[in-house]
Amino acid sequence: MKIEDKKRVLREMVLHRRFEERCYQAYIERKIGGFLHLYPGQEACCNGVMEAARPGHDYVITGYRDHVHAIKCGADPKEVMAELYGKETGSSKGRGGSMHIFDAAKRFMGGYALVGGPFPLAAGIAKAIQMKGGDEIAICFLGDAANNQGTFHETMNMAALWKLPVLFVCENNLYGIGTSIERSTAVIHQHKRVAAYNIPADECDGQDIEVVYEHARKAVDHVRAGNGPFFLELMTYRYRGHSMSDSRGYRTREEEELWKQRDPIFIVRDRLIKEGAMTMADFEALEKETDAYIENEVIKFAEESPEPRVEDLEKYVFADRESQLPWLTGKAA
Amino acid sequence: MANIMYWEAIQRAHDEEMARDPLVICMGEDIGVAGGTYKATKGLYEKYGPLRVMDTPISENGFTGLAVGASFLGVRPIVEIMSVNFAWLAMDQMFNSAAKVRYMSGGQLAAPCVFRSAGGAAHQLGAQHSARMEKVFMGIAGLRVVTPSNPKQAYGLLKSAIRCDDPVFINEHELMYNMKGEVPDGEYFHPLEGSEVARAGTDVTLFGYNISVHWCLKAAEILDKQYGISAEVVDLYSLAPLDRAGIKASVSKTHRAVIAEEDEAPVGVGSEVIAIINEECFFELDAAPVRVHSALVPQPYNHTLEKATIPDHEDVVKAVLKMFGKA
Ligand SMILES: Cc1ncc(C[n+]2csc(CCOP(=O)(O)OP(=O)(O)O)c2C)c(N)n1
């Protein structure tokens, strides 16, 4: 990666990290409800892959740990935060919440709460791309535990059979809630599993964005060139608990510390410092600036935004009635 | 008017819509090269090719979800689920993705998919091939459910469902694919909402849908000829939403109601219709509404037992006679 790109991505990753940490605080303050799945520790995965892809152009779909993926695709952090606050200005108008961020205009096709649910949806998006003949690809980010669902196997089979332009990115953070991969999955290296479907696969360190970027570039190129699906496994770690009520009793603090020594943000920062492209003071200033932005714009926007109106409770269940009248009444125009 | 079979009507709707819009596709097990278990997609593979007429692997939840994903980008998939029993495997994608995506995205994404499936008890197919599941589908917010009782409806409902921007589940019946009926020669769109008076009457309303409409019609004939009771038959071709106004209008006229369904009774179409009657016209009733339904057992294989689980026109007649104190 070029120095300029690295500097830009570092800025983005700092935003992603601080955004998530601020969510944690807002949750404690009871401003955010429901389940809240945070991303710190895994930033190099989404950022590395999307640097190799085309955010806003390629279609992205993921699970419930979805704020950063949405923002990386171009969703406005203000709207994402407003969504977490359940506000009408939220990216899903307050109807979705943390696990259901959507920004269709930015081709972020959503976060879904059922583990494994997005696999076939991603293949379907790829099928639509194939039919329409665009140069987009579909990218499906999911965790390792999702691969034990039937949808994983059903989708790998169909994606390979029909050569669909879809990239599966497995963010292997070693845990599905509180169950370690050793205890849930017969094969720890997930990329090996898709060999059974004739899908080319690759694995790499998910902490170092430059490594992710290099591997992702090949994966993205493979899919975009019309060769069908690709499976990329990124070895990573989430710092926080699975969701908010998780005290992480299922893993040791030593293990966590070990992974924090390979922090995806610090890896880039230290490299830029070593290359003389920035100083520690620059980095600290960046963090301060980011926090100020989050506080003064993102949180402020969420706080000040209106609630959805109860009169609109049933809006969005079905398509707008007027536009559907010919089919509802049978009187076609 | 052409006199054609139920399956031919469905095939014709597919063909016309696929010819009109290159984004209409159909998919399911055996629907392509083999032409479909019930011939509903016969000849389409030859005409539209494998990219638009997709023989899927036996992966109900997988290909249903794939259809939903494709519909996000404006593709109009018609998914055939060979038997409604297998739809259990696809319900996650139907209910959690298709039915909810518009809402949970605040109106940004929609899943204009059509899911067609054959339900009902045919002839001794046993417990895992005889399900009736309309009661499950009709309670899902965001999903429309229609259930054609004749070729005209089968044709017109599928045409409307394909054009509609909401996901629609079409509940067909295994015993009806070879039933013949008149279908308009020109394009015809059957309304996705509402109900139809299939036979006018004054003394009692018989509510049916899909195959039970035919029991009701036959029962009405018998009641009229042998007992002098004039029964109105209302065809509830739309189960979600149910036609409140239509139900109220007919019961307000006849003051009595019998609901006939092939499904089991707990939490069924009948319970829902009776709830609507109670809410809309309780004080106009001359008798408590009654359900005719199947027994709550896994469908037995044995022919005699199978017959005993599924109601027919005689059960409808009996229910009416009892209501009138004649049995
Ligand atoms: C179908 C389904 N089963 C169970 C759950 C509960 N659940 C939520 S997240 C999760 C673990 C998933 O882990 P993984 O796929 O590795 O993703 P990660 O959280 O590590 O990013 C489980 C079991 C669910 N949401 N959906």
XYZ file of C-alpha atoms and ligand atoms in Angstrom:
686
model
C 0.000 0.000 0.000
C 1.134 3.527 -0.726
C 1.954 5.771 2.185
C -0.924 8.105 1.385
C -3.357 5.197 1.367
C -1.987 3.888 4.606
C -2.424 7.281 6.221
C -5.984 7.548 4.987
C -6.864 4.046 6.145
C -5.286 4.690 9.522
C -7.607 7.682 9.895
C -10.543 5.500 8.964
C -9.543 2.723 11.317
C -9.161 5.164 14.179
C -12.647 6.439 13.414
C -13.958 2.868 13.376
C -12.287 2.056 16.683
C -13.371 5.215 18.470
C -16.882 4.970 17.027
C -17.224 1.473 18.496
C -15.780 2.483 21.843
C -18.181 5.407 21.987
C -21.041 2.976 21.273
C -19.940 0.999 24.303
C -20.200 4.077 26.448
C -23.579 5.051 24.994
C -24.815 1.560 25.735
C -23.742 1.836 29.361
C -25.614 5.149 29.457
C -28.658 3.232 28.117
C -28.797 5.393 25.004
C -28.407 2.283 22.861
C -30.632 -0.732 23.461
C -30.791 -4.331 22.365
C -27.758 -6.317 21.385
C -24.577 -4.496 20.538
C -21.723 -6.357 18.838
C -18.542 -4.344 18.584
C -15.640 -4.635 16.180
C -12.439 -3.437 17.924
C -9.552 -5.712 17.098
C -10.869 -6.741 13.696
C -10.493 -3.413 11.826
C -7.841 -4.647 9.419
C -10.239 -7.262 8.046
C -12.999 -5.029 6.720
C -10.594 -2.241 5.806
C -8.062 -4.463 4.089
C -10.644 -6.221 1.968
C -12.562 -3.097 1.052
C -9.364 -1.259 0.104
C -8.870 -4.000 -2.465
C -12.502 -3.801 -3.547
C -14.620 -0.808 -4.488
C -16.658 0.551 -1.572
C -19.967 1.982 -2.724
C -19.730 0.028 -5.959
C -19.363 -3.577 -4.874
C -22.229 -5.003 -2.844
C -21.454 -5.845 0.760
C -23.513 -7.916 3.172
C -22.715 -9.112 6.672
C -23.991 -10.285 10.041
C -24.846 -8.341 13.164
C -21.321 -6.949 13.790
C -21.995 -4.482 11.042
C -21.369 -0.825 11.941
C -17.845 -0.636 10.599
C -18.686 -2.480 7.386
C -21.474 0.020 6.747
C -19.266 3.027 7.408
C -16.505 1.618 5.229
C -18.988 1.295 2.368
C -19.774 4.970 2.723
C -22.639 5.082 5.213
C -22.617 8.318 7.213
C -21.428 7.599 10.785
C -24.037 10.072 11.991
C -26.820 7.990 10.489
C -25.343 4.770 11.810
C -25.204 6.210 15.311
C -28.737 7.590 14.940
C -29.815 4.074 14.033
C -28.258 2.725 17.200
C -30.232 5.380 19.054
C -33.365 4.179 17.255
C -34.006 7.526 15.620
C -35.971 8.378 12.492
C -32.795 9.786 10.919
C -31.026 6.465 11.411
C -29.775 4.532 8.431
C -32.746 2.164 8.772
C -35.101 4.836 10.144
C -34.815 3.368 13.614
C -36.545 0.170 12.512
C -33.399 -1.901 12.263
C -31.053 -1.193 15.142
C -27.466 -2.235 15.633
C -27.807 -5.602 13.936
C -29.670 -4.222 10.917
C -27.746 -1.299 9.493
C -28.544 -0.765 5.793
C -27.375 1.731 3.214
C -28.649 0.566 -0.132
C -27.401 3.681 -1.930
C -23.878 2.800 -0.837
C -24.561 -0.822 -1.722
C -24.278 -1.888 1.849
C -26.980 -4.536 1.723
C -27.332 -4.912 5.411
C -26.564 -6.582 8.622
C -28.550 -9.703 9.493
C -28.964 -11.295 12.876
C -29.415 -14.941 12.012
C -26.022 -16.610 11.940
C -25.438 -17.884 8.389
C -28.411 -16.018 6.946
C -26.395 -13.728 4.649
C -24.631 -16.542 2.770
C -27.452 -17.301 0.329
C -28.444 -13.634 0.133
C -24.906 -12.820 -1.016
C -25.089 -15.524 -3.644
C -28.416 -14.086 -4.781
C -26.942 -10.623 -5.095
C -24.151 -12.178 -7.145
C -26.730 -13.949 -9.293
C -28.415 -10.600 -9.973
C -25.052 -9.030 -10.873
C -24.387 -11.921 -13.228
C -27.760 -11.444 -14.917
C -27.353 -7.699 -15.258
C -23.801 -7.971 -16.524
C -22.170 -5.386 -14.260
C -18.568 -5.449 -13.077
C -19.569 -5.376 -9.415
C -18.971 -8.269 -7.079
C -20.802 -9.344 -3.947
C -18.792 -9.527 -0.742
C -20.064 -11.475 2.232
C -18.330 -10.914 5.570
C -19.154 -13.443 8.282
C -17.586 -15.037 11.322
C -16.100 -18.503 11.543
C -18.953 -20.002 13.546
C -21.386 -19.198 10.750
C -19.652 -21.822 8.666
C -21.291 -24.579 10.650
C -24.701 -23.596 9.349
C -26.310 -25.477 6.509
C -26.584 -22.231 4.567
C -22.795 -22.134 4.315
C -22.642 -25.470 2.549
C -25.746 -24.885 0.475
C -24.372 -21.569 -0.708
C -20.840 -22.770 -1.431
C -22.317 -25.463 -3.629
C -24.540 -23.091 -5.581
C -21.933 -20.340 -5.861
C -19.407 -22.751 -7.301
C -21.932 -24.531 -9.511
C -23.100 -21.289 -11.112
C -19.749 -19.445 -10.955
C -21.283 -16.538 -9.088
C -19.219 -13.362 -8.566
C -19.098 -13.536 -4.800
C -16.236 -13.199 -2.344
C -16.716 -14.851 1.012
C -14.631 -13.283 3.736
C -14.382 -15.289 6.920
C -13.300 -13.177 9.860
C -12.023 -15.980 12.030
C -11.874 -14.483 15.505
C -11.678 -17.922 17.118
C -14.943 -17.648 19.044
C -18.673 -17.972 18.431
C -20.027 -16.064 21.432
C -18.337 -17.997 24.254
C -17.452 -21.189 22.445
C -13.970 -21.442 21.071
C -13.493 -22.776 17.597
C -11.720 -25.860 18.939
C -14.903 -26.784 20.733
C -17.367 -26.110 17.925
C -15.689 -26.907 14.678
C -13.987 -30.053 13.450
C -11.792 -28.091 11.055
C -10.164 -25.010 12.513
C -8.801 -23.655 9.257
C -11.950 -22.570 7.543
C -10.442 -22.075 4.100
C -9.872 -25.808 3.929
C -13.557 -26.492 4.146
C -14.455 -24.983 0.775
C -12.042 -27.216 -1.105
C -14.886 -29.700 -1.077
C -16.804 -27.310 -3.321
C -13.986 -26.556 -5.726
C -13.798 -23.014 -4.475
C -10.322 -21.469 -4.425
C -9.392 -20.180 -1.006
C -6.683 -18.363 0.857
C -5.818 -17.594 4.432
C -3.768 -14.869 6.025
C -3.052 -12.759 9.066
C -6.078 -10.564 9.672
C -4.281 -8.089 11.936
C -1.954 -6.559 9.402
C -3.904 -4.513 6.887
C -1.147 -4.673 4.293
C -1.184 -8.446 4.409
C -4.969 -8.502 4.197
C -4.871 -6.032 1.325
C -2.397 -8.114 -0.700
C -4.400 -11.298 -0.274
C -7.707 -9.555 -0.816
C -6.498 -8.005 -4.054
C -5.917 -11.414 -5.548
C -9.241 -12.641 -4.233
C -11.165 -9.645 -5.558
C -9.415 -9.819 -8.925
C -10.246 -13.493 -9.209
C -13.933 -12.865 -8.615
C -14.175 -9.710 -10.716
C -12.541 -11.452 -13.652
C -15.503 -13.819 -13.811
C -13.861 -16.881 -12.317
C -16.613 -17.485 -9.798
C -16.453 -17.408 -6.016
C -13.442 -17.105 -3.751
C -13.092 -17.729 -0.034
C -10.712 -15.644 2.059
C -10.048 -16.454 5.684
C -8.589 -13.780 7.951
C -7.185 -14.773 11.339
C -8.223 -12.131 13.817
C -9.521 -11.442 17.317
C -12.234 -9.340 18.909
C -11.151 -7.493 22.014
C -14.520 -7.052 23.609
C -17.071 -9.645 24.522
C -19.371 -11.011 21.881
C -22.128 -8.650 22.937
C -22.536 -6.361 25.895
C -23.367 -8.784 28.690
C -20.323 -10.949 27.965
C -17.660 -10.986 30.686
C -15.334 -13.135 28.558
C -14.910 -15.815 31.216
C -14.325 -18.361 28.493
C -10.901 -17.011 27.587
C -7.807 -15.842 29.415
C -6.608 -12.279 29.827
C -3.160 -13.510 28.696
C -4.605 -14.584 25.369
C -6.266 -11.205 24.967
C -3.040 -9.374 25.790
C -1.147 -11.452 23.281
C -3.512 -10.410 20.508
C -3.478 -6.773 21.584
C 0.228 -6.743 20.943
C -0.677 -7.180 17.319
C -3.246 -4.419 17.234
C -4.289 -3.642 13.634
C -4.202 0.100 14.222
C -0.874 0.185 16.015
C 0.710 -1.965 13.310
C -0.085 0.702 10.712
C 0.778 3.562 13.051
C 4.170 2.147 13.973
C 4.957 1.425 10.362
C 4.120 4.992 9.335
C 6.237 6.350 12.165
C 9.104 4.116 11.155
C 8.745 5.272 7.574
C 8.905 8.856 8.822
C 5.411 9.609 7.536
C 3.985 10.528 10.911
C 4.913 11.020 14.563
C 3.357 9.728 17.749
C 2.126 13.252 18.383
C 0.387 13.222 14.997
C -1.339 10.006 15.967
C -2.481 11.344 19.310
C -3.808 14.423 17.588
C -5.672 12.206 15.165
C -7.323 10.358 18.015
C -8.345 13.621 19.666
C -9.702 15.018 16.443
C -11.659 11.819 15.842
C -13.148 11.865 19.313
C -14.169 15.471 18.858
C -15.868 14.649 15.569
C -17.711 11.723 17.117
C -18.823 13.782 20.090
C -19.691 17.052 18.379
C -21.235 15.676 15.226
C -22.054 12.002 15.421
C -23.397 11.787 18.962
C -24.940 15.236 18.765
C -26.826 14.257 15.607
C -28.087 11.042 17.199
C -29.088 12.761 20.409
C -30.930 15.583 18.692
C -32.687 13.527 16.048
C -36.412 12.865 16.361
C -37.976 9.557 17.333
C -40.017 7.770 14.674
C -43.715 8.574 14.959
C -45.975 5.906 16.364
C -48.431 6.711 13.551
C -45.789 5.332 11.216
C -45.570 2.000 13.035
C -46.812 0.000 10.066
C -44.880 1.909 7.427
C -42.418 -0.329 5.506
C -44.218 -3.603 6.184
C -45.443 -3.692 2.596
C -44.673 -1.662 -0.486
C -46.365 1.710 -0.807
C -50.037 0.891 -1.365
C -50.684 3.362 -4.167
C -47.920 1.952 -6.328
C -49.235 -1.580 -5.848
C -52.911 -0.915 -6.477
C -53.047 -2.621 -9.874
C -51.887 -5.907 -8.364
C -53.889 -5.589 -5.179
C -57.108 -4.868 -7.024
C -56.390 -6.779 -10.211
C -57.147 -3.703 -12.292
C -53.952 -3.389 -14.275
C -53.312 -0.063 -15.917
C -61.883 -18.126 -22.758
C -59.672 -21.169 -22.828
C -60.555 -24.254 -20.849
C -57.190 -25.266 -19.432
C -55.715 -27.075 -16.484
C -54.464 -25.475 -13.280
C -50.866 -26.373 -14.120
C -51.219 -25.001 -17.620
C -52.527 -21.749 -16.211
C -49.478 -21.451 -13.976
C -47.174 -22.320 -16.839
C -48.808 -19.669 -19.017
C -48.373 -16.974 -16.359
C -44.682 -17.847 -16.050
C -44.234 -17.795 -19.790
C -45.947 -14.460 -20.368
C -44.117 -12.721 -17.546
C -40.741 -14.144 -18.527
C -41.281 -13.062 -22.114
C -42.149 -9.558 -20.946
C -39.375 -8.965 -18.425
C -35.877 -10.435 -18.727
C -35.420 -10.055 -14.966
C -38.163 -12.572 -14.218
C -36.552 -15.919 -13.455
C -37.805 -19.155 -12.012
C -36.015 -21.688 -9.916
C -36.543 -24.862 -7.991
C -35.840 -28.565 -7.951
C -36.511 -30.339 -11.247
C -38.256 -27.357 -12.787
C -35.935 -26.957 -15.761
C -34.799 -29.881 -17.854
C -37.338 -32.150 -16.192
C -40.150 -29.587 -16.637
C -41.379 -29.530 -13.060
C -42.975 -32.148 -10.841
C -46.406 -30.700 -11.604
C -45.423 -29.417 -15.077
C -45.898 -25.837 -13.931
C -42.698 -24.785 -15.711
C -42.921 -27.105 -18.685
C -41.072 -25.882 -21.775
C -39.606 -22.813 -20.108
C -36.079 -24.177 -19.894
C -35.982 -24.726 -23.647
C -37.296 -21.218 -24.203
C -35.391 -19.156 -21.646
C -32.279 -21.178 -20.898
C -30.484 -22.231 -17.732
C -29.686 -18.732 -16.466
C -33.367 -17.896 -16.135
C -34.847 -21.316 -15.515
C -32.675 -22.707 -12.790
C -32.631 -26.293 -11.685
C -31.508 -25.905 -8.120
C -29.742 -28.325 -5.827
C -31.879 -29.830 -3.067
C -31.168 -26.909 -0.735
C -34.458 -25.283 0.108
C -33.200 -22.648 2.495
C -30.186 -21.963 0.308
C -31.950 -21.378 -2.985
C -34.817 -19.526 -1.329
C -32.280 -17.160 0.228
C -30.503 -16.842 -3.094
C -33.766 -15.768 -4.689
C -34.319 -13.215 -1.944
C -30.827 -11.791 -2.425
C -31.329 -11.541 -6.176
C -34.620 -9.735 -5.641
C -32.798 -7.000 -3.694
C -31.302 -5.911 -7.022
C -34.571 -5.988 -8.950
C -34.541 -9.553 -10.202
C -38.018 -11.098 -9.969
C -37.576 -14.688 -8.895
C -40.381 -17.226 -8.805
C -39.308 -19.980 -6.474
C -41.011 -23.333 -6.694
C -40.795 -25.365 -3.523
C -41.699 -28.827 -4.668
C -43.827 -29.660 -1.649
C -44.899 -27.358 1.122
C -43.399 -29.817 3.603
C -39.977 -28.753 2.342
C -40.854 -25.124 2.880
C -40.142 -25.688 6.570
C -36.503 -25.775 5.532
C -36.856 -22.488 3.688
C -38.822 -20.607 6.295
C -35.791 -18.910 7.770
C -35.099 -17.095 4.528
C -38.781 -16.493 3.782
C -39.616 -15.144 7.200
C -36.381 -13.664 8.491
C -35.127 -12.215 5.231
C -37.847 -11.760 2.613
C -40.692 -10.727 4.892
C -38.659 -8.438 7.122
C -36.078 -6.767 4.932
C -38.224 -3.829 3.863
C -39.068 -3.046 7.457
C -35.690 -3.517 9.040
C -34.003 -1.498 6.318
C -36.471 1.352 6.798
C -37.824 0.894 3.270
C -34.452 0.705 1.496
C -34.530 -2.886 0.314
C -37.431 -5.033 -0.793
C -37.798 -8.685 -1.671
C -40.310 -8.923 -4.498
C -40.125 -12.713 -4.653
C -42.818 -15.204 -5.453
C -42.745 -18.493 -3.574
C -44.994 -21.174 -5.042
C -45.549 -24.435 -3.312
C -47.776 -27.474 -3.499
C -49.605 -28.232 -0.291
C -52.260 -30.613 0.849
C -52.883 -34.302 1.237
C -52.852 -36.133 -2.066
C -53.124 -39.908 -2.103
C -51.393 -41.765 0.721
C -48.192 -39.772 0.648
C -47.662 -40.104 4.372
C -46.850 -37.641 7.095
C -43.920 -35.857 5.470
C -45.588 -35.201 2.128
C -49.083 -34.124 3.104
C -48.724 -30.907 5.021
C -51.022 -27.919 4.957
C -49.171 -24.923 6.273
C -51.095 -21.841 5.249
C -51.705 -21.067 8.911
C -47.985 -20.647 9.426
C -47.433 -18.344 6.462
C -50.474 -16.152 7.013
C -49.225 -14.929 10.357
C -45.988 -13.419 9.101
C -45.855 -9.636 8.807
C -44.581 -8.579 5.417
C -45.629 -11.707 3.546
C -48.703 -11.935 1.326
C -50.386 -15.319 1.050
C -52.750 -16.298 -1.751
C -54.183 -19.674 -2.566
C -55.821 -20.283 -5.939
C -58.904 -22.512 -6.134
C -59.150 -22.698 -9.926
C -57.087 -22.166 -13.097
C -58.252 -18.595 -13.567
C -57.041 -17.669 -10.107
C -53.864 -19.710 -10.516
C -53.040 -17.728 -13.651
C -54.142 -14.301 -12.486
C -52.710 -14.532 -8.980
C -49.300 -15.562 -10.245
C -49.305 -12.698 -12.758
C -50.136 -10.179 -10.038
C -47.702 -11.727 -7.584
C -44.822 -11.435 -10.043
C -45.559 -7.740 -10.594
C -46.109 -6.957 -6.916
C -43.241 -5.424 -4.952
C -43.960 -7.522 -1.851
C -42.987 -11.149 -1.292
C -45.948 -13.394 -2.067
C -46.445 -16.995 -1.042
C -48.739 -18.923 -3.381
C -50.227 -21.992 -1.805
C -51.255 -24.415 -4.548
C -52.721 -27.879 -4.049
C -51.355 -31.212 -5.168
C -54.788 -32.504 -6.128
C -55.690 -29.514 -8.239
C -52.992 -29.352 -10.914
C -55.124 -31.327 -13.349
C -58.339 -29.496 -12.598
C -59.741 -27.705 -15.647
C -61.349 -24.297 -15.797
C -61.910 -21.209 -17.882
C -59.077 -18.708 -18.127
C -59.483 -15.404 -20.013
C -57.709 -15.305 -23.362
C -56.155 -11.899 -22.827
C -53.870 -10.907 -19.962
C -55.648 -11.145 -16.660
C -54.502 -9.990 -13.228
C -56.302 -11.440 -10.263
C -56.342 -9.170 -7.205
C -53.948 -10.249 -4.472
C -56.319 -8.931 -1.842
C -60.007 -9.659 -1.295
C -62.357 -12.606 -1.590
C -64.909 -13.836 -4.112
C -68.494 -14.909 -3.774
C -68.316 -18.209 -5.630
C -72.034 -18.868 -5.173
C -74.651 -16.501 -3.803
C -76.952 -17.609 -0.997
C -79.001 -16.277 1.886
C -79.092 -18.709 4.836
C -75.486 -19.493 5.703
C -72.015 -18.566 4.469
C -69.567 -21.335 3.710
C -66.039 -19.981 3.734
C -63.429 -21.980 1.854
C -60.127 -21.484 0.100
C -58.250 -23.524 -2.420
C -59.597 -27.099 -2.420
C -62.135 -26.503 0.329
C -63.999 -24.068 -1.921
C -64.959 -27.131 -3.930
C -66.235 -28.952 -0.872
C -68.271 -25.881 -0.048
C -69.722 -25.625 -3.546
C -70.676 -29.270 -3.524
C -72.139 -28.957 -0.046
C -74.141 -25.898 -1.111
C -75.660 -27.878 -3.966
C -76.722 -30.679 -1.622
C -78.038 -28.286 0.998
C -80.097 -26.497 -1.602
C -81.497 -29.572 -3.359
C -82.064 -31.844 -0.390
C -82.687 -29.486 2.508
C -83.819 -26.217 1.033
C -80.980 -24.304 2.707
C -79.477 -21.547 0.599
C -75.726 -21.396 1.187
C -73.422 -18.648 0.022
C -69.885 -19.766 -0.760
C -67.077 -17.272 -0.225
C -63.688 -18.075 -1.709
C -60.939 -16.630 0.505
C -58.240 -16.729 -2.114
C -56.211 -14.201 -0.105
C -55.232 -15.501 3.340
C -52.900 -12.630 4.132
C -54.408 -10.169 4.344
C -57.806 -11.766 4.965
C -60.740 -9.851 3.498
C -62.361 -8.450 6.618
C -64.914 -6.447 4.684
C -65.869 -9.426 2.518
C -66.261 -11.708 5.529
C -68.394 -9.130 7.301
C -70.553 -8.433 4.247
C -71.468 -12.056 3.716
C -72.094 -12.917 7.356
C -74.165 -9.758 7.793
C -76.345 -11.108 5.016
C -76.650 -14.780 6.043
C -76.072 -14.493 9.813
C -74.402 -17.896 9.926
C -70.935 -19.117 9.027
C -69.079 -22.372 8.499
C -65.371 -22.293 7.666
C -63.945 -25.281 5.852
C -60.221 -25.868 5.722
C -57.974 -28.795 5.005
C -55.519 -27.574 7.595
C -55.684 -28.659 11.218
C -57.744 -26.502 13.520
C -55.512 -24.993 16.164
C -54.370 -21.582 15.004
C -55.827 -22.014 11.558
C -57.632 -20.028 8.897
C -60.888 -20.952 10.603
C -59.833 -19.543 13.961
C -58.863 -16.324 12.272
C -62.083 -16.013 10.280
C -64.142 -16.628 13.407
C -62.138 -14.000 15.265
C -62.922 -11.540 12.485
C -66.610 -12.465 12.580
C -66.631 -11.891 16.333
C -64.931 -8.561 15.945
C -66.997 -7.365 12.988
C -70.511 -8.787 13.287
C -71.035 -10.743 16.494
C -74.452 -9.265 17.159
C -75.703 -10.189 13.706
C -75.149 -13.897 14.257
C -77.977 -16.397 14.536
C -75.613 -19.226 15.485
C -72.062 -19.686 16.660
C -69.672 -19.975 13.691
C -68.236 -23.442 13.162
C -65.002 -24.845 11.769
C -64.633 -27.897 9.582
C -61.025 -28.990 9.636
C -58.704 -31.966 9.621
C -57.623 -34.020 12.592
C -54.479 -33.006 14.419
C -52.407 -36.067 13.644
C -49.393 -36.605 11.443
C -50.980 -37.672 8.175
C -51.451 -41.467 8.309
C -50.464 -43.577 5.327
C -53.354 -46.002 5.606
C -56.065 -45.004 3.167
C -58.972 -45.349 5.586
C -57.199 -43.391 8.287
C -56.068 -40.790 5.780
C -59.636 -40.236 4.649
C -60.690 -39.907 8.246
C -58.276 -37.045 8.881
C -59.277 -34.915 5.881
C -62.738 -33.366 5.754
C -64.858 -33.140 2.595
C -68.209 -31.785 1.395
C -70.126 -34.230 3.596
C -68.521 -32.782 6.699
C -69.545 -29.328 5.561
C -73.127 -30.498 5.003
C -73.169 -32.115 8.435
C -71.891 -28.964 10.099
C -74.600 -26.884 8.444
C -77.366 -29.325 9.279
C -76.270 -29.388 12.889
C -76.300 -25.617 12.938
C -79.874 -25.625 11.651
C -80.909 -28.289 14.133
C -81.522 -30.812 11.382
C -78.977 -33.403 12.390
C -29.335 -18.974 13.655
C -28.723 -18.378 14.881
N -28.334 -19.191 15.882
C -27.765 -18.664 16.979
C -27.614 -17.311 17.113
C -26.967 -16.733 18.376
N -25.630 -16.234 18.033
C -25.413 -14.947 17.733
S -23.848 -14.646 17.308
C -23.378 -16.237 17.539
C -21.939 -16.645 17.308
C -21.474 -16.412 15.932
O -20.076 -16.396 15.851
P -19.289 -16.089 14.512
O -20.104 -16.518 13.342
O -17.943 -16.662 14.618
O -19.218 -14.514 14.434
P -18.537 -13.490 15.411
O -19.586 -13.106 16.435
O -17.370 -14.144 16.012
O -18.189 -12.297 14.584
C -24.479 -16.985 17.949
C -24.434 -18.409 18.309
C -28.076 -16.499 16.066
N -28.000 -15.171 16.109
N -28.595 -17.070 14.948
